[in-house]
XYZ file of C-alpha atoms in Angstrom:
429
model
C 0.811 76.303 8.328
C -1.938 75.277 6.524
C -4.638 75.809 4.064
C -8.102 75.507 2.891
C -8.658 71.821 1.679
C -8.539 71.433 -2.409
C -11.320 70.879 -4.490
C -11.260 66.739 -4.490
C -10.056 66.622 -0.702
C -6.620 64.680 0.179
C -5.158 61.814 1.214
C -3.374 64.079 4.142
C -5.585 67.133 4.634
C -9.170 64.546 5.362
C -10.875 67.898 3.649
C -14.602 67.336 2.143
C -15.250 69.466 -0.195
C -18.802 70.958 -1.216
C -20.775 69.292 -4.031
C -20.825 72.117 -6.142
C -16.566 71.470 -6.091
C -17.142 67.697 -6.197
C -19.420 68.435 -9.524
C -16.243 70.726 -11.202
C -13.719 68.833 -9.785
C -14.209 65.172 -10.812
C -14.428 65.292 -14.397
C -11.268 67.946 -14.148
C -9.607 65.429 -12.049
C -10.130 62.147 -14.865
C -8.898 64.658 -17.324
C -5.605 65.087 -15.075
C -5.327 61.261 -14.929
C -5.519 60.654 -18.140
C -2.933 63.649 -19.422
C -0.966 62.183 -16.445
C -0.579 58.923 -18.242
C 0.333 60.434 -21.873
C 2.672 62.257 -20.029
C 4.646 59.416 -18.394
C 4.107 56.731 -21.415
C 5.817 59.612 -23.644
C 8.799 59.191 -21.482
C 10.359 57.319 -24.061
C 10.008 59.639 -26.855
C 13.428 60.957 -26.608
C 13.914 60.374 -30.665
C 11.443 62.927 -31.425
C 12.640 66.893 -30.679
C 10.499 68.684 -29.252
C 8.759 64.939 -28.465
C 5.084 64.529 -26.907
C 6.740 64.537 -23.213
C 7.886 68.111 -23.749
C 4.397 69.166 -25.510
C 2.391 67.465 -22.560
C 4.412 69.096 -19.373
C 2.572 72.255 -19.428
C -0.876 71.090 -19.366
C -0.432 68.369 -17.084
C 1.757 70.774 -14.266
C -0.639 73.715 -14.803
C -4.008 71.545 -14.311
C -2.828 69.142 -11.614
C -1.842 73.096 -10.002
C -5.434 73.954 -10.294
C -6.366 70.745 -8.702
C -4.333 71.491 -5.772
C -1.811 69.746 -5.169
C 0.333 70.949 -2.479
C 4.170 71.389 -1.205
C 4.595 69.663 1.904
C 7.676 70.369 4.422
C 8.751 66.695 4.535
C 9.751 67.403 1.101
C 11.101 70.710 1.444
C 14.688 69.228 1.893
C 14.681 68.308 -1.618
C 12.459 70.530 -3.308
C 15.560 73.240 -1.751
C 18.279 71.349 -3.233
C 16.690 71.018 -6.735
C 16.621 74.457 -6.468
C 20.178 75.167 -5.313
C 20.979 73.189 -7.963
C 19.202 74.390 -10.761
C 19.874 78.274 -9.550
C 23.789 77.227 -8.852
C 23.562 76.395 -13.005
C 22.201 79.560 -13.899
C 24.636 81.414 -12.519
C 27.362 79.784 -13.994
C 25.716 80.341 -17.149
C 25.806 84.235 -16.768
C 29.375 84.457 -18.913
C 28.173 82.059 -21.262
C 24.956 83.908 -22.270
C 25.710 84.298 -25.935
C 26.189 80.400 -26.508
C 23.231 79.087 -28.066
C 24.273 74.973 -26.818
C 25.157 76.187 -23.225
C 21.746 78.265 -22.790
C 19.547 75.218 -24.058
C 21.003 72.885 -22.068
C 20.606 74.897 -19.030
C 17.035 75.804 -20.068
C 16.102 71.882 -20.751
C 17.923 71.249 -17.338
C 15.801 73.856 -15.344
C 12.849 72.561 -17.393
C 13.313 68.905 -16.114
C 14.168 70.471 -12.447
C 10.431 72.035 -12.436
C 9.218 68.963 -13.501
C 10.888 66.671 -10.692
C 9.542 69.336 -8.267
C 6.056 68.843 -9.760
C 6.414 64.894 -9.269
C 7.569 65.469 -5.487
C 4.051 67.597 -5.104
C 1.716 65.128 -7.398
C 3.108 62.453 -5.436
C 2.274 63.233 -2.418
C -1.190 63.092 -1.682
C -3.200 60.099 -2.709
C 0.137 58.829 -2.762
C -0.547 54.741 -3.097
C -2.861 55.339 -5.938
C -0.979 58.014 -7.654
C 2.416 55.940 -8.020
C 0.707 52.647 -9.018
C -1.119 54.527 -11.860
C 2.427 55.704 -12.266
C 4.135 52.605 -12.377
C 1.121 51.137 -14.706
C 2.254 54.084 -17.506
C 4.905 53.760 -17.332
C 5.625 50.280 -17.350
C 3.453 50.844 -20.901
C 6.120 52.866 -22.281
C 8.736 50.654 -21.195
C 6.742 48.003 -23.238
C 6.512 50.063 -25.969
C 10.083 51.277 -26.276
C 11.301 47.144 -25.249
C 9.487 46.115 -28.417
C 10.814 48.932 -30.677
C 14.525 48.327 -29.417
C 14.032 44.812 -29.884
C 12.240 45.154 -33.876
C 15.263 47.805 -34.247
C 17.962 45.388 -33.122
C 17.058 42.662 -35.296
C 16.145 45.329 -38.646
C 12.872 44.203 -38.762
C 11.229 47.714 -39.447
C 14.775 49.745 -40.790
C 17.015 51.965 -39.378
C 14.921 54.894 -41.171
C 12.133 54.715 -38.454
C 13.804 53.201 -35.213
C 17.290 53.777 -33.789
C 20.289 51.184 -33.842
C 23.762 52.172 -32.627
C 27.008 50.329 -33.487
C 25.293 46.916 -34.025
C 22.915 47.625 -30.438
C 19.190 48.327 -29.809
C 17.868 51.804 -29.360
C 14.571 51.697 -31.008
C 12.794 54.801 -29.814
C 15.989 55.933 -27.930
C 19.251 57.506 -29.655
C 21.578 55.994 -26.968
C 20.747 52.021 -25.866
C 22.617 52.981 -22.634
C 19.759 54.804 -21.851
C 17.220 52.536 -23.006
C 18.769 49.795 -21.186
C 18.675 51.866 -17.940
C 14.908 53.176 -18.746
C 13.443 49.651 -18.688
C 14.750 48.332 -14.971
C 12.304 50.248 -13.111
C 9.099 48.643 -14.918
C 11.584 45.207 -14.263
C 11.249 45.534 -11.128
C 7.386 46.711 -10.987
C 6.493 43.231 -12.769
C 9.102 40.846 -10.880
C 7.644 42.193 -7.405
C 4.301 41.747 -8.472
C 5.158 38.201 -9.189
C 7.109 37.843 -5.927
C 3.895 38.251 -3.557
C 1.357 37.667 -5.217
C -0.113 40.866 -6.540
C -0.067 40.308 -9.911
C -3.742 39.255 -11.450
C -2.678 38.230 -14.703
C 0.591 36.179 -14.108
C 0.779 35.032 -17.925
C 0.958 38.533 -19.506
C 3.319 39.935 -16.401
C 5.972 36.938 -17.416
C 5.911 37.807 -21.206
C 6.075 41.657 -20.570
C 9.121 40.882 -18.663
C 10.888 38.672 -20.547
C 10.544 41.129 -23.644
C 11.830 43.924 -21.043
C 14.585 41.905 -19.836
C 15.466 40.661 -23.574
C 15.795 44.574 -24.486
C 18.163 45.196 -21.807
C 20.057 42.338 -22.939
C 20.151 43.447 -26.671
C 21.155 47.203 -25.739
C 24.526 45.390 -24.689
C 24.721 48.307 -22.001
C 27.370 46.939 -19.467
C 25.771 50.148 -16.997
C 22.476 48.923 -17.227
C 23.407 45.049 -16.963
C 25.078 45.867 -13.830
C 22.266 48.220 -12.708
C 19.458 45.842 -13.756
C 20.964 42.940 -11.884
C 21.726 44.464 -8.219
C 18.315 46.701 -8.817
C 16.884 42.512 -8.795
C 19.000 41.422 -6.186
C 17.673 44.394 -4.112
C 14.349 45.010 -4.458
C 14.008 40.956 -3.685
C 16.206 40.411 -0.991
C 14.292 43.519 0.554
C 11.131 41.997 -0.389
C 12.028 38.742 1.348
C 13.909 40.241 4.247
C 10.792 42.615 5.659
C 7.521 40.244 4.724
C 6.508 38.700 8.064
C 4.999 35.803 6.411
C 6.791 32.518 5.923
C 4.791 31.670 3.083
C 5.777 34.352 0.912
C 9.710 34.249 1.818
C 8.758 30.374 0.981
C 7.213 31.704 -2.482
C 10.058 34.236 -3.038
C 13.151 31.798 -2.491
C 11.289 29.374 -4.797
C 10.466 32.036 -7.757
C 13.625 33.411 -6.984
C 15.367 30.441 -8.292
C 12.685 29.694 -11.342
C 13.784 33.206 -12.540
C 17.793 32.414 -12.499
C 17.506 29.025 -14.394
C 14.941 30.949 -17.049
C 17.209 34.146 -17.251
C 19.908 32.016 -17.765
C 17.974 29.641 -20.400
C 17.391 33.457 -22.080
C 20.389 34.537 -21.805
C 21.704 31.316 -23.556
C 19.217 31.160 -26.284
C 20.308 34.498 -27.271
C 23.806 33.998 -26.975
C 22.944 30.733 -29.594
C 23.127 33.549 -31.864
C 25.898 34.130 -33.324
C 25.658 38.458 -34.194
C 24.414 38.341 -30.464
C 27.098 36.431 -29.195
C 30.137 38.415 -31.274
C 28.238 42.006 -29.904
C 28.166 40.332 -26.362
C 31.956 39.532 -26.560
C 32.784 43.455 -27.533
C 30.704 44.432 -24.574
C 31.505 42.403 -21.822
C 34.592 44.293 -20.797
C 35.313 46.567 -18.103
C 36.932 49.167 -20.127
C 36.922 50.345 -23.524
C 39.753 51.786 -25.390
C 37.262 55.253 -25.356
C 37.865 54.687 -21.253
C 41.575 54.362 -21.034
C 44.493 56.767 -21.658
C 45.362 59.910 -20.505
C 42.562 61.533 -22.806
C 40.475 58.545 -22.066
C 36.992 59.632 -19.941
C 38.590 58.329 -16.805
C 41.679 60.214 -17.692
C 40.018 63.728 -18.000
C 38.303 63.360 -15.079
C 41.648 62.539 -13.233
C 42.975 65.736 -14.757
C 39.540 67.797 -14.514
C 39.061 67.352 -11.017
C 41.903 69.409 -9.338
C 40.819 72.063 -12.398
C 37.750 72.301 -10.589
C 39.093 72.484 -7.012
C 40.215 75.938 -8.292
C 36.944 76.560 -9.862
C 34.510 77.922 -7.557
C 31.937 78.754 -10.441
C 32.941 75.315 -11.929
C 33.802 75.596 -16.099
C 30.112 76.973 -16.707
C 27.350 74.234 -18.581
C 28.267 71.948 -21.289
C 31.776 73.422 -21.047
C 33.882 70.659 -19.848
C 34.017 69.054 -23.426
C 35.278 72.232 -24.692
C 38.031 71.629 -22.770
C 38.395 67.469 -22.968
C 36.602 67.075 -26.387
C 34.318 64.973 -24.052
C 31.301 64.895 -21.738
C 32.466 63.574 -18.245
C 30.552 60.878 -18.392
C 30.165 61.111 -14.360
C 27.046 63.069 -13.051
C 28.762 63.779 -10.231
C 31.875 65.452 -11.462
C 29.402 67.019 -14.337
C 27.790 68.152 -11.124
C 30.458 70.746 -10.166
C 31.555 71.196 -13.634
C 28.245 72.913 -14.722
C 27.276 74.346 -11.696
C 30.463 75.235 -9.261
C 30.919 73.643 -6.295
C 27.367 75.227 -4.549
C 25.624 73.170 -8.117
C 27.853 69.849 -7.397
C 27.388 69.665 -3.478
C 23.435 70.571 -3.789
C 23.720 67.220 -6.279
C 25.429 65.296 -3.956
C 22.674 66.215 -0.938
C 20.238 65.684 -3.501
C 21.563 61.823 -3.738
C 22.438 61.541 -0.514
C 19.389 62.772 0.941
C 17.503 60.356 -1.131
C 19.005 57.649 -0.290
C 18.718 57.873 3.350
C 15.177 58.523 2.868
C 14.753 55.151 0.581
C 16.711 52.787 2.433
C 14.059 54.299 5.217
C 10.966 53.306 3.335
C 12.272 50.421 2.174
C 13.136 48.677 5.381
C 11.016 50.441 8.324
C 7.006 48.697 7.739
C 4.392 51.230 7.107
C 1.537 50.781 3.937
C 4.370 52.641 1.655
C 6.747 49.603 2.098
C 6.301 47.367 -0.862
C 5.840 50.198 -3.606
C 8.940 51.376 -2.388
C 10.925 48.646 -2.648
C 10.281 48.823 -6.526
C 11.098 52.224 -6.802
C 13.662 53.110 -4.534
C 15.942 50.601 -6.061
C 15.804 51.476 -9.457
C 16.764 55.200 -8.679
C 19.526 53.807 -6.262
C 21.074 52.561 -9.484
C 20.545 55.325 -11.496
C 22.493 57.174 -8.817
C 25.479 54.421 -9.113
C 25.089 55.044 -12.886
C 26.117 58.536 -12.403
C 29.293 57.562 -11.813
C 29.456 56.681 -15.304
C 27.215 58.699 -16.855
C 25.311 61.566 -17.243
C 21.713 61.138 -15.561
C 21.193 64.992 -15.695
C 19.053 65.458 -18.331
C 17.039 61.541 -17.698
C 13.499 62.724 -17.309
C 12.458 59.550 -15.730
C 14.745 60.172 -12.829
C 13.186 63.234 -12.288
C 9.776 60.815 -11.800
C 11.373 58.693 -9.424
C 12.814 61.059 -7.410
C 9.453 62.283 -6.983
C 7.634 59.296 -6.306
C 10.611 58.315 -3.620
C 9.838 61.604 -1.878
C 6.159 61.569 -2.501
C 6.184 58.256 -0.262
C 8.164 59.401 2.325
C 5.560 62.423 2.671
C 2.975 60.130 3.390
C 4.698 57.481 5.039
C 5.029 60.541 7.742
C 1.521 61.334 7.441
C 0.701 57.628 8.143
C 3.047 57.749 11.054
C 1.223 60.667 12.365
C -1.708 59.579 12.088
C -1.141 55.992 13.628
C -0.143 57.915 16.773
C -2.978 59.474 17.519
C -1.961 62.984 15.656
C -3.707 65.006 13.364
C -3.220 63.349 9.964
C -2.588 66.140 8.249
C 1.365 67.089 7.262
C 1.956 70.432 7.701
C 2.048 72.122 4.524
C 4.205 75.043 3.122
C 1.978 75.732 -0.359
């Protein structure tokens, strides 16, 4: 099924469209570009309620609609289990209607839904350009909110204008687990860059990084240490294991092994300090006293599970820490918790799913390869933080998971067209 091509043509659909369009479209289209950008560099602005992210969603969705963009059927799969999942937590809600906190959350959870389905769509057409200029916002948030978590961290502005929690950095962020976490994709934008070669200005990539890998440091987030680690050891071993040129493995082992000695030079000069040092003593442990115990988090959910095995309909949203006095700290648990067990198998498909389809991209060569070896594993630890965690309401996962879908969409239109098929995907909007 198809239709008529957009105003500004496709990647996909090899439309032209008439110079009158052209004329309308191409100022419209910079204008999309640019509210694109705001949109993802306000990412961070989780301190601020309602914060420029939420203020800038409309606009951006409702003009990038008029543009065209389009809902392809190689990302129908999970386009349908966003939905299933956001539907499965509505109607869980229905008993619950009266509850102010349970109705927002569901309505900021449907909210970020829409937008992850929006991402899927931007994403994929013009797909190589579209997730670079992406990764370039974004990576200017991540900049911005690594310099405000470190200034915060070291009271250098006040606690009155950035965030600091129990002697760790927040800066623009109420919780440094999530900062931590929010900073390892733009990581691993800058260290691949680095890795082959594409970076232009190697100087400025190596200071943005080491402020972005200081800040994860200085959140003292033992998820996002963890995460931001084996999201490096990925995205480079993939790197090095699918480039057919000697020269760049060669280039790759060798920066590989620069970066260890300076991370570890970092890691020791902050350490030198001793605040740092006492905060990274508290932290390094694999459980907190908050973890253990039969009311601990890993104690409710050992309790909470066979609660929900007789829970079809799940305890309804935001209800389980009405009956644990906590969250569940486990996305995947919170899964069927808020949305039955139709709301936490639709989030395990939507993981699973995912996954398949990155560990495709990442390994199997097409022009999609090396952008998705930056994203892919970043969102593969977000998913390993959900054990954890509660990713649910992360809007930059909800960017990710479109981008990872968006280049599967025209990794498949690439395919097509290599064989001698009509480049165009077959469309279902």
């Amino acid at each position: 099924m198809t239709m008529a091509a957009g105003w500004a043509g496709s990647t996909f659909d090899g439309g032209a469209a008439t110079p009158a369009r052209r004329a309308i479209s191409a100022p419209l289209e910079s204008f999309g570009y640019l509210l694109f950008a705001l949109f993802i560099f306000f990412t961070c602005f989780t301190f601020m309620k309602p914060s420029p992210y939420d203020f800038l969603a409309p606009p951006t969705i409702l003009l990038w609609f008029l543009l065209d963009i389009r809902l392809y059927r190689a990302t129908i799969i999970i386009v349908a289990l966003l939905l299933i999942y956001l539907a499965a937590i509505l109607v869980s809600l229905i008993p619950y209607f009266d509850e102010a906190l349970p109705v927002e959350w569901t309505y900021q959870t449907v909210y970020l839904g829409i937008t992850g389905i929006f991402f899927v769509m931007f994403f994929s057409d013009d797909t190589a350009k579209r997730v670079t200029f992406g990764l370039k916002a974004y990576l200017a948030g991540c900049l911005f909110a690594a310099i405000c978590g470190i200034l915060s961290y070291f009271d250098i502005i006040g606690e009155a204008i950035l965030y600091k929690m129990d002697g760790r950095a927040s800066g623009v962020f109420q919780d440094p687990n999530l900062l931590g976490s929010f900073l390892i994709l733009s990581a691993l934008y800058l260290i691949r860059g680095l890795l082959v070669g594409e970076t232009r200005r190697v100087f400025l990539s190596v200071a943005a990084l080491l402020v972005i890998l200081a800040c994860v440091f200085l959140s003292f987030s033992r998820g996002s240490w963890g995460a931001c680690v084996i999201g490096i050891a990925l995205t480079i071993g993939m790197t090095w294991a699918t480039t057919p040129s000697r020269i760049v493995r060669r280039r790759i082992a060798r920066l590989s092994a620069l970066a260890m000695v300076v991370g570890a030079l970092l890691i020791g000069g902050l350490l030198s300090v001793d605040s740092i040092a006492e905060r990274f003593t508290d932290r390094a442990q694999v459980t907190k006293s908050y973890d253990e115990g039969e009311t601990g988090r890993f104690g409710n959910q050992r309790r909470g599970i066979p609660m929900l095995i007789d829970r079809p309909l799940g305890f309804g949203p935001l209800r389980w820490r009405l009956v644990f006095d906590l969250d569940p700290h486990n996305t995947y648990i919170g899964g069927f918790a808020n949305g039955g067990w139709i709301g936490g198998f639709a989030f395990l498909g939507i993981v699973l799913t995912t996954t398949f389809v990155g560990f495709r991209l990442c390994l199997q060569p097409s022009p999609y390869q090396g952008l998705s070896q930056v994203v892919f594993p970043a969102l593969l630890m977000f998913f390993l933080q959900a054990f954890q965690i509660d990713i649910e309401k992360w809007r930059h996962v909800y960017m990710m998971l479109g981008m990872v879908w968006g280049l599967e969409a025209a990794r498949l239109a690439w395919r097509a067209g290599r064989h001698g098929a009509d480049a165009q995907l077959p469309r279902v909007l």
